[in-house]
Amino acid sequence: MPAVTHRHLTIQVMQARLRLLMREPETSEILELRALHLEYLHRLLLMRYTSRPRKYQRRVRSLNNANGFSNSAPLSVEEIRLNSAEFGDLLERVTPLWPTTPGRGCKQAPISLQLACFLYRLAHKALPFHRVADKFRITRSSALNYFIRGAAAVAKLAPSVIEWPTEERRLAIKSAIAADYDIPNCVGFLDGVHVVLDRAPALEKQLQAKFYNRKGCYSLMMIASCDETKRFTYLQAGYNGAASDMRAQRECTLTTSPELLFSKEAS
């Protein structure tokens, strides 16, 4: 005889309770309880499982334990914008830089889990922390702490990763871009982007208006450049969202101090 599933047992209990309610006098309270039981029973009948099958739970657990995600659902490339190899490389780089806070007798969560929470929120346009907490089955305060630690670690790592190319490297970039795109004397591609703020900055209302952009949200302007391999070579942020792309470009180091970044013979 096949084992009775949790779903079947729940349906039987709900049906028994409903039969008892049908015998009660039709008061407003009883009618409300009948309606609730009917609704829940209908949902159960439409569901295939009340929870994930054990076989699937074991498979998810084995995938997540490799990266320390023992409490969360499996992550895909689309959810953190990195594949397994890229995630592993980033994890190796940020682990020595990861902030350690004074403990209160509690062991800190695996850095891989904290980094995944940080990347997950970045990949979803500043998702509310309670949504991140639901995804990884952690508390909201933990999601906030993981994000702050991730931001601090990546900020420490950035100067060693985002570097302006040397003169020799600029010659290689110029040759590659000329061959691929037929653009002469080009050592990179420049663009601006708005970094959306979760809320208005904690400033006076007149100053807040400077951060309100034409897209109808508060943001910071960022200028970035990359080489022919799409690797970032320059990054400057901090302009208010109301500033135009041209103004931000005019005031960045690329324009104000070109002699520090470009060859003298560049035309």
Short mmCIF file of C-alpha atoms in Angstrom, two decimals, residues 4-171:
data_model
loop_
_atom_site.label_atom_id
_atom_site.label_comp_id
_atom_site.label_asym_id
_atom_site.label_seq_id
_atom_site.Cartn_x
_atom_site.Cartn_y
_atom_site.Cartn_z
CA VAL A 4 0.00 8.60 2.45
CA THR A 5 1.57 11.94 1.60
CA HIS A 6 1.44 15.05 3.73
CA ARG A 7 -0.88 16.59 1.14
CA HIS A 8 -3.37 13.72 1.39
CA LEU A 9 -3.38 13.86 5.18
CA THR A 10 -3.99 17.60 5.12
CA ILE A 11 -6.87 17.18 2.66
CA GLN A 12 -8.45 14.52 4.88
CA VAL A 13 -8.20 16.76 7.95
CA MET A 14 -9.70 19.71 6.08
CA GLN A 15 -12.57 17.58 4.79
CA ALA A 16 -13.31 16.28 8.30
CA ARG A 17 -13.33 19.81 9.72
CA LEU A 18 -15.58 20.97 6.91
CA ARG A 19 -18.07 18.17 7.64
CA LEU A 20 -18.20 19.23 11.28
CA LEU A 21 -18.76 22.85 10.28
CA MET A 22 -21.63 21.84 8.01
CA ARG A 23 -23.47 20.46 11.06
CA GLU A 24 -23.14 23.69 13.02
CA PRO A 25 -25.85 26.40 13.03
CA GLU A 26 -25.39 28.91 10.22
CA THR A 27 -24.08 31.88 12.13
CA SER A 28 -21.90 34.54 10.52
CA GLU A 29 -18.79 33.11 12.18
CA ILE A 30 -19.55 29.56 11.03
CA LEU A 31 -20.25 30.72 7.48
CA GLU A 32 -16.92 32.55 7.41
CA LEU A 33 -15.07 29.45 8.65
CA ARG A 34 -16.82 27.32 6.01
CA ALA A 35 -15.72 29.71 3.28
CA LEU A 36 -12.12 29.68 4.52
CA HIS A 37 -12.00 25.90 4.72
CA LEU A 38 -13.48 25.57 1.24
CA GLU A 39 -10.91 28.00 -0.15
CA TYR A 40 -7.96 26.20 1.47
CA LEU A 41 -9.31 22.81 0.41
CA HIS A 42 -9.65 24.05 -3.16
CA ARG A 43 -6.03 25.25 -3.13
CA LEU A 44 -4.80 21.92 -1.77
CA LEU A 45 -6.66 20.01 -4.47
CA LEU A 46 -5.00 22.16 -7.14
CA MET A 47 -1.51 21.65 -5.66
CA ARG A 48 0.57 18.63 -6.54
CA TYR A 49 2.71 18.86 -3.41
CA THR A 50 2.44 20.77 -0.14
CA SER A 51 6.24 20.86 -0.07
CA ARG A 52 9.12 19.83 -2.31
CA PRO A 53 9.68 16.07 -2.69
CA ARG A 54 12.58 14.75 -0.62
CA LYS A 55 14.51 13.71 -3.73
CA TYR A 56 14.41 17.28 -5.05
CA GLN A 57 15.35 18.67 -1.63
CA ARG A 58 18.42 16.42 -1.52
CA ARG A 59 19.47 17.56 -5.00
CA VAL A 60 19.09 21.24 -4.10
CA ARG A 61 20.95 20.70 -0.84
CA SER A 62 23.89 19.03 -2.58
CA LEU A 63 24.15 21.87 -5.11
CA ASN A 64 23.97 24.61 -2.49
CA ASN A 65 26.24 23.05 0.12
CA ALA A 66 29.15 23.32 -2.30
CA ASN A 67 28.88 27.10 -2.07
CA GLY A 68 27.52 27.46 1.46
CA PHE A 69 23.92 28.17 0.38
CA SER A 70 22.47 25.57 2.72
CA ASN A 71 19.33 27.58 3.49
CA SER A 72 18.57 29.10 0.10
CA ALA A 73 17.10 28.11 -3.21
CA PRO A 74 19.60 27.33 -6.00
CA LEU A 75 21.02 30.36 -7.80
CA SER A 76 21.21 30.67 -11.57
CA VAL A 77 23.51 32.75 -13.76
CA GLU A 78 20.65 35.18 -14.45
CA GLU A 79 20.10 35.82 -10.74
CA ILE A 80 23.63 37.00 -9.89
CA ARG A 81 24.94 37.77 -13.42
CA LEU A 82 27.93 35.44 -12.89
CA ASN A 83 28.59 31.82 -13.77
CA SER A 84 30.17 29.37 -11.33
CA ALA A 85 33.74 30.02 -12.48
CA GLU A 86 33.34 33.80 -12.30
CA PHE A 87 31.69 33.57 -8.89
CA GLY A 88 34.51 31.38 -7.61
CA ASP A 89 37.15 33.78 -8.91
CA LEU A 90 35.46 36.76 -7.28
CA LEU A 91 35.01 34.84 -4.04
CA GLU A 92 38.73 34.03 -3.96
CA ARG A 93 39.62 37.69 -4.50
CA VAL A 94 37.29 39.20 -1.89
CA THR A 95 37.75 36.62 0.88
CA PRO A 96 40.96 38.24 2.27
CA LEU A 97 39.26 41.65 2.08
CA TRP A 98 35.95 40.64 3.66
CA PRO A 99 35.16 42.74 6.77
CA THR A 100 35.06 40.88 10.06
CA THR A 101 32.86 42.42 12.72
CA PRO A 102 33.32 41.83 16.46
CA GLY A 103 31.33 38.72 17.20
CA ARG A 104 28.84 38.10 19.99
CA GLY A 105 29.55 34.42 20.22
CA CYS A 106 27.93 33.70 16.83
CA LYS A 107 29.89 32.29 13.92
CA GLN A 108 29.76 34.45 10.80
CA ALA A 109 27.90 33.00 7.82
CA PRO A 110 30.02 31.63 4.94
CA ILE A 111 31.46 34.43 2.80
CA SER A 112 30.10 32.68 -0.28
CA LEU A 113 26.55 33.11 1.05
CA GLN A 114 27.16 36.75 1.98
CA LEU A 115 28.66 37.48 -1.44
CA ALA A 116 25.71 35.79 -3.17
CA CYS A 117 23.27 38.00 -1.22
CA PHE A 118 25.26 41.08 -2.22
CA LEU A 119 25.34 40.12 -5.92
CA TYR A 120 21.68 39.08 -5.94
CA ARG A 121 20.57 42.52 -4.76
CA LEU A 122 22.85 44.28 -7.26
CA ALA A 123 21.53 42.15 -10.10
CA HIS A 124 17.94 43.11 -9.29
CA LYS A 125 18.22 46.91 -9.16
CA ALA A 126 18.46 47.46 -5.41
CA LEU A 127 15.86 44.87 -4.45
CA PRO A 128 14.33 45.53 -0.99
CA PHE A 129 16.21 43.73 1.77
CA HIS A 130 13.17 41.75 2.87
CA ARG A 131 12.99 40.22 -0.63
CA VAL A 132 16.67 39.24 -0.44
CA ALA A 133 16.04 37.79 3.01
CA ASP A 134 13.13 35.72 1.68
CA LYS A 135 15.26 34.41 -1.17
CA PHE A 136 18.08 33.20 1.08
CA ARG A 137 15.89 32.43 4.11
CA ILE A 138 17.76 34.77 6.40
CA THR A 139 16.70 37.77 8.48
CA ARG A 140 16.38 41.22 7.00
CA SER A 141 19.16 42.54 9.25
CA SER A 142 21.48 39.78 8.01
CA ALA A 143 20.72 40.69 4.40
CA LEU A 144 21.57 44.32 5.19
CA ASN A 145 24.82 43.38 6.94
CA TYR A 146 25.88 41.08 4.09
CA PHE A 147 25.27 43.83 1.56
CA ILE A 148 27.32 46.37 3.54
CA ARG A 149 30.20 43.90 3.91
CA GLY A 150 30.06 43.02 0.22
CA ALA A 151 30.15 46.67 -0.81
CA ALA A 152 33.14 47.31 1.48
CA ALA A 153 35.06 44.31 0.13
CA VAL A 154 34.40 45.16 -3.52
CA ALA A 155 35.39 48.80 -2.90
CA LYS A 156 38.74 47.59 -1.53
CA LEU A 157 39.20 45.28 -4.51
CA ALA A 158 38.28 47.84 -7.19
CA PRO A 159 41.62 49.77 -7.39
CA SER A 160 43.52 46.57 -8.18
CA VAL A 161 41.04 45.50 -10.87
CA ILE A 162 39.98 48.75 -12.56
CA GLU A 163 43.28 50.13 -13.84
CA TRP A 164 44.05 52.54 -16.65
CA PRO A 165 46.06 50.68 -19.33
CA THR A 166 49.77 51.28 -19.71
CA GLU A 167 51.18 52.81 -22.88
CA GLU A 168 52.01 49.38 -24.27
CA ARG A 169 48.52 48.12 -23.51
CA ARG A 170 46.95 51.22 -25.07
CA LEU A 171 48.76 50.48 -28.32
#
